[in-house]
Amino acid sequence: MPTASDIKGTRASAGVRWLVPAKVVVFIAMLYPLARLVLLGATGGLGANPIEFITRSTGLWTLVYLCITLAVTPVRRMTGVAALLRFRRMIGLFAFFFAVLHFTTYIWFDKWFDVAAMLKDIGKRPFITVGFAAFVLLIPLAVTSPKVMVRKLGRRWQTLHRTIYLIAALAILHFWWMKAGKHDFELPKIYGSIVIVLLGWRAIAWLRTRIKRA
Ligand code: HEM
């Protein structure tokens, strides 16, 4: 007869067996935007302004991955699939990875580390400062993402990682402001609505627990 701990162990290993290939699949899928850029670059498909193409693509994918990271908790609560939480860190780190690519494309390939040129550009396009603020705020979240840091920081980890809400809001402001110069609000409106829904869901969940406690 298997003991309770045997059953528990079997369940855990079954979970792990399912989780590892799933994580590999998600990891490979999340590399798609980079693979696409590499393929387009190799086949001359990046258009007349490849730097602009790469900046825009990496910026948009940073935002997409930020939204997916924010969506994990609500989707987990709605579906009851607790394993979804196991993917959150990886998706968040992908958001950071694309933010690094986005930032590097700008300071390296667009501005060639020319600080004067960057300052002039920021003067002309202040939305860049907002993007920079979002990027700087992402750094501590990426640095403290390993499990060992979660344990080390305890409750402070959760407080720190709440900055993701501010980062998402700054990312939308950055996007909106950038597109304002072109009077093209279609995508900022879509992503803005997604972020409002995701942050609104959290605000309601927070209010509910407050009311319950009271
Ligand atoms: C979390 C951080 C960031 C996010 C989520 C983000 C997101 C975006 C998005 C969605 C776009 C528009 C893409 C499109 O046109 O479809 C964009 C454009 C842009 N971003 Fe960011 N960004 C971030 C940080 C930064 C940083 C740190 C810089 C530079 C210091 C930067 C510089 C730019 C520039 C220059 C453009 C416009 C490119 C053009 O003129 O076509 N962004 N970003």
PDB file of N, CA and C and ligand atoms in Angstrom, residues 52 55-60 62-63 66 99 102-103 106-107 110 121 125 127-128 131-135 138 167 171 174-175 178-179 182 187, ligand 1:
ATOM      1  N   GLU A  52      15.078  51.805 -36.261  1.00  0.00           N
ATOM      2  CA  GLU A  52      13.728  52.171 -35.794  1.00  0.00           C
ATOM      3  C   GLU A  52      12.856  50.907 -35.672  1.00  0.00           C
ATOM      4  N   THR A  55      13.953  49.066 -32.549  1.00  0.00           N
ATOM      5  CA  THR A  55      13.546  49.798 -31.328  1.00  0.00           C
ATOM      6  C   THR A  55      12.054  49.590 -31.084  1.00  0.00           C
ATOM      7  N   ARG A  56      11.271  49.731 -32.154  1.00  0.00           N
ATOM      8  CA  ARG A  56       9.810  49.600 -31.987  1.00  0.00           C
ATOM      9  C   ARG A  56       9.407  48.186 -31.622  1.00  0.00           C
ATOM     10  N   SER A  57      10.024  47.230 -32.314  1.00  0.00           N
ATOM     11  CA  SER A  57       9.641  45.837 -32.055  1.00  0.00           C
ATOM     12  C   SER A  57       9.996  45.440 -30.616  1.00  0.00           C
ATOM     13  N   THR A  58      11.215  45.752 -30.174  1.00  0.00           N
ATOM     14  CA  THR A  58      11.625  45.352 -28.817  1.00  0.00           C
ATOM     15  C   THR A  58      10.799  46.106 -27.762  1.00  0.00           C
ATOM     16  N   GLY A  59      10.453  47.384 -28.062  1.00  0.00           N
ATOM     17  CA  GLY A  59       9.628  48.166 -27.116  1.00  0.00           C
ATOM     18  C   GLY A  59       8.256  47.532 -26.959  1.00  0.00           C
ATOM     19  N   LEU A  60       7.672  47.161 -28.117  1.00  0.00           N
ATOM     20  CA  LEU A  60       6.322  46.588 -28.066  1.00  0.00           C
ATOM     21  C   LEU A  60       6.318  45.235 -27.349  1.00  0.00           C
ATOM     22  N   THR A  62       8.410  44.277 -25.060  1.00  0.00           N
ATOM     23  CA  THR A  62       8.597  44.504 -23.610  1.00  0.00           C
ATOM     24  C   THR A  62       7.225  44.725 -22.977  1.00  0.00           C
ATOM     25  N   LEU A  63       6.420  45.554 -23.657  1.00  0.00           N
ATOM     26  CA  LEU A  63       5.090  45.863 -23.128  1.00  0.00           C
ATOM     27  C   LEU A  63       4.192  44.617 -23.112  1.00  0.00           C
ATOM     28  N   LEU A  66       5.209  42.482 -20.279  1.00  0.00           N
ATOM     29  CA  LEU A  66       4.806  43.098 -19.001  1.00  0.00           C
ATOM     30  C   LEU A  66       3.321  42.797 -18.743  1.00  0.00           C
ATOM     31  N   ALA A  99      13.449  44.722 -22.652  1.00  0.00           N
ATOM     32  CA  ALA A  99      13.690  46.127 -22.285  1.00  0.00           C
ATOM     33  C   ALA A  99      15.180  46.441 -22.444  1.00  0.00           C
ATOM     34  N   HIS A 102      15.831  46.832 -26.083  1.00  0.00           N
ATOM     35  CA  HIS A 102      15.223  48.100 -26.523  1.00  0.00           C
ATOM     36  C   HIS A 102      16.137  49.274 -26.142  1.00  0.00           C
ATOM     37  N   PHE A 103      16.563  49.272 -24.899  1.00  0.00           N
ATOM     38  CA  PHE A 103      17.428  50.337 -24.377  1.00  0.00           C
ATOM     39  C   PHE A 103      18.786  50.319 -25.098  1.00  0.00           C
ATOM     40  N   TYR A 106      18.711  51.660 -28.540  1.00  0.00           N
ATOM     41  CA  TYR A 106      18.643  53.127 -28.551  1.00  0.00           C
ATOM     42  C   TYR A 106      20.006  53.749 -28.253  1.00  0.00           C
ATOM     43  N   ILE A 107      20.607  53.367 -27.120  1.00  0.00           N
ATOM     44  CA  ILE A 107      21.846  54.074 -26.738  1.00  0.00           C
ATOM     45  C   ILE A 107      23.051  53.661 -27.590  1.00  0.00           C
ATOM     46  N   ASP A 110      21.428  53.547 -32.090  1.00  0.00           N
ATOM     47  CA  ASP A 110      20.776  54.779 -32.541  1.00  0.00           C
ATOM     48  C   ASP A 110      21.650  55.989 -32.199  1.00  0.00           C
ATOM     49  N   ASP A 121      17.947  64.680 -27.941  1.00  0.00           N
ATOM     50  CA  ASP A 121      16.782  63.880 -28.346  1.00  0.00           C
ATOM     51  C   ASP A 121      15.720  63.881 -27.244  1.00  0.00           C
ATOM     52  N   ARG A 125      12.038  64.783 -27.461  1.00  0.00           N
ATOM     53  CA  ARG A 125      11.057  63.690 -27.263  1.00  0.00           C
ATOM     54  C   ARG A 125      11.072  63.241 -25.794  1.00  0.00           C
ATOM     55  N   PHE A 127       9.180  61.691 -24.017  1.00  0.00           N
ATOM     56  CA  PHE A 127       8.660  60.360 -23.685  1.00  0.00           C
ATOM     57  C   PHE A 127       9.798  59.369 -23.396  1.00  0.00           C
ATOM     58  N   ILE A 128      11.003  59.684 -23.900  1.00  0.00           N
ATOM     59  CA  ILE A 128      12.143  58.777 -23.686  1.00  0.00           C
ATOM     60  C   ILE A 128      12.489  58.720 -22.188  1.00  0.00           C
ATOM     61  N   GLY A 131      10.248  56.279 -20.501  1.00  0.00           N
ATOM     62  CA  GLY A 131      10.677  54.903 -20.789  1.00  0.00           C
ATOM     63  C   GLY A 131      11.887  54.545 -19.953  1.00  0.00           C
ATOM     64  N   PHE A 132      12.780  55.514 -19.817  1.00  0.00           N
ATOM     65  CA  PHE A 132      13.997  55.269 -19.032  1.00  0.00           C
ATOM     66  C   PHE A 132      13.644  54.994 -17.568  1.00  0.00           C
ATOM     67  N   ALA A 133      12.697  55.774 -17.037  1.00  0.00           N
ATOM     68  CA  ALA A 133      12.266  55.574 -15.639  1.00  0.00           C
ATOM     69  C   ALA A 133      11.698  54.162 -15.465  1.00  0.00           C
ATOM     70  N   ALA A 134      10.893  53.729 -16.437  1.00  0.00           N
ATOM     71  CA  ALA A 134      10.305  52.370 -16.363  1.00  0.00           C
ATOM     72  C   ALA A 134      11.421  51.326 -16.379  1.00  0.00           C
ATOM     73  N   PHE A 135      12.400  51.566 -17.227  1.00  0.00           N
ATOM     74  CA  PHE A 135      13.512  50.609 -17.352  1.00  0.00           C
ATOM     75  C   PHE A 135      14.320  50.519 -16.049  1.00  0.00           C
ATOM     76  N   LEU A 138      12.654  48.573 -13.477  1.00  0.00           N
ATOM     77  CA  LEU A 138      12.618  47.122 -13.744  1.00  0.00           C
ATOM     78  C   LEU A 138      13.878  46.418 -13.211  1.00  0.00           C
ATOM     79  N   ILE A 167       5.492  50.569 -13.188  1.00  0.00           N
ATOM     80  CA  ILE A 167       6.243  50.347 -14.434  1.00  0.00           C
ATOM     81  C   ILE A 167       5.278  50.225 -15.614  1.00  0.00           C
ATOM     82  N   ALA A 171       5.067  52.634 -18.777  1.00  0.00           N
ATOM     83  CA  ALA A 171       5.241  52.084 -20.128  1.00  0.00           C
ATOM     84  C   ALA A 171       4.116  52.584 -21.041  1.00  0.00           C
ATOM     85  N   HIS A 174       4.715  56.239 -21.787  1.00  0.00           N
ATOM     86  CA  HIS A 174       5.818  56.314 -22.765  1.00  0.00           C
ATOM     87  C   HIS A 174       5.291  56.058 -24.184  1.00  0.00           C
ATOM     88  N   PHE A 175       4.489  55.019 -24.306  1.00  0.00           N
ATOM     89  CA  PHE A 175       3.930  54.613 -25.603  1.00  0.00           C
ATOM     90  C   PHE A 175       2.975  55.693 -26.119  1.00  0.00           C
ATOM     91  N   MET A 178       4.744  58.865 -27.132  1.00  0.00           N
ATOM     92  CA  MET A 178       5.508  58.664 -28.361  1.00  0.00           C
ATOM     93  C   MET A 178       4.576  58.769 -29.572  1.00  0.00           C
ATOM     94  N   LYS A 179       3.411  58.133 -29.447  1.00  0.00           N
ATOM     95  CA  LYS A 179       2.471  58.100 -30.566  1.00  0.00           C
ATOM     96  C   LYS A 179       1.707  59.430 -30.709  1.00  0.00           C
ATOM     97  N   LYS A 182       2.442  61.522 -33.539  1.00  0.00           N
ATOM     98  CA  LYS A 182       1.974  61.029 -34.859  1.00  0.00           C
ATOM     99  C   LYS A 182       0.449  60.932 -34.908  1.00  0.00           C
ATOM    100  N   LEU A 187      -2.874  51.592 -31.052  1.00  0.00           N
ATOM    101  CA  LEU A 187      -2.223  50.595 -30.175  1.00  0.00           C
ATOM    102  C   LEU A 187      -2.116  51.061 -28.719  1.00  0.00           C
TER     103      LEU A 187
HETATM  104  C1  HEM B   1       9.912  49.194 -19.545  1.00  0.00           C
HETATM  105  C2  HEM B   1      10.530  49.966 -20.408  1.00  0.00           C
HETATM  106  C3  HEM B   1      10.018  50.342 -21.783  1.00  0.00           C
HETATM  107  C4  HEM B   1       8.902  49.945 -22.470  1.00  0.00           C
HETATM  108  C5  HEM B   1       7.799  48.996 -22.024  1.00  0.00           C
HETATM  109  C6  HEM B   1       8.920  50.611 -23.746  1.00  0.00           C
HETATM  110  C7  HEM B   1       7.959  50.460 -24.725  1.00  0.00           C
HETATM  111  C8  HEM B   1       7.976  51.117 -25.947  1.00  0.00           C
HETATM  112  C9  HEM B   1       6.970  50.989 -26.937  1.00  0.00           C
HETATM  113  C10 HEM B   1       5.713  50.124 -26.802  1.00  0.00           C
HETATM  114  C11 HEM B   1       7.327  51.757 -27.989  1.00  0.00           C
HETATM  115  C12 HEM B   1       6.541  51.965 -29.279  1.00  0.00           C
HETATM  116  C13 HEM B   1       6.691  50.815 -30.232  1.00  0.00           C
HETATM  117  C14 HEM B   1       5.853  51.028 -31.473  1.00  0.00           C
HETATM  118  O1  HEM B   1       5.973  52.044 -32.133  1.00  0.00           O
HETATM  119  O2  HEM B   1       5.057  50.136 -31.790  1.00  0.00           O
HETATM  120  C15 HEM B   1       8.571  52.394 -27.653  1.00  0.00           C
HETATM  121  C16 HEM B   1       9.242  53.265 -28.456  1.00  0.00           C
HETATM  122  C17 HEM B   1      10.411  53.863 -28.127  1.00  0.00           C
HETATM  123  N1  HEM B   1      11.123  53.705 -26.959  1.00  0.00           N
HETATM  124 FE1  HEM B   1      10.592  52.565 -25.396  1.00  0.00          FE
HETATM  125  N2  HEM B   1      10.055  51.396 -23.811  1.00  0.00           N
HETATM  126  C18 HEM B   1      10.749  51.254 -22.636  1.00  0.00           C
HETATM  127  C19 HEM B   1      11.931  51.865 -22.299  1.00  0.00           C
HETATM  128  C20 HEM B   1      12.634  52.699 -23.129  1.00  0.00           C
HETATM  129  C21 HEM B   1      13.936  53.245 -22.830  1.00  0.00           C
HETATM  130  C22 HEM B   1      14.741  52.965 -21.571  1.00  0.00           C
HETATM  131  C23 HEM B   1      14.305  54.011 -23.902  1.00  0.00           C
HETATM  132  C24 HEM B   1      15.551  54.794 -24.103  1.00  0.00           C
HETATM  133  C25 HEM B   1      16.264  55.368 -23.199  1.00  0.00           C
HETATM  134  C26 HEM B   1      13.234  53.945 -24.867  1.00  0.00           C
HETATM  135  C27 HEM B   1      13.225  54.594 -26.088  1.00  0.00           C
HETATM  136  C28 HEM B   1      12.254  54.476 -27.047  1.00  0.00           C
HETATM  137  C29 HEM B   1      12.289  55.171 -28.304  1.00  0.00           C
HETATM  138  C30 HEM B   1      13.361  56.138 -28.788  1.00  0.00           C
HETATM  139  C31 HEM B   1      11.128  54.790 -28.989  1.00  0.00           C
HETATM  140  C32 HEM B   1      10.627  55.285 -30.330  1.00  0.00           C
HETATM  141  C33 HEM B   1      11.284  54.696 -31.500  1.00  0.00           C
HETATM  142  C34 HEM B   1      10.798  55.448 -32.725  1.00  0.00           C
HETATM  143  O3  HEM B   1      10.890  56.650 -32.766  1.00  0.00           O
HETATM  144  O4  HEM B   1      10.316  54.814 -33.606  1.00  0.00           O
HETATM  145  N3  HEM B   1      12.228  53.129 -24.372  1.00  0.00           N
HETATM  146  N4  HEM B   1       8.949  51.970 -26.401  1.00  0.00           N
END
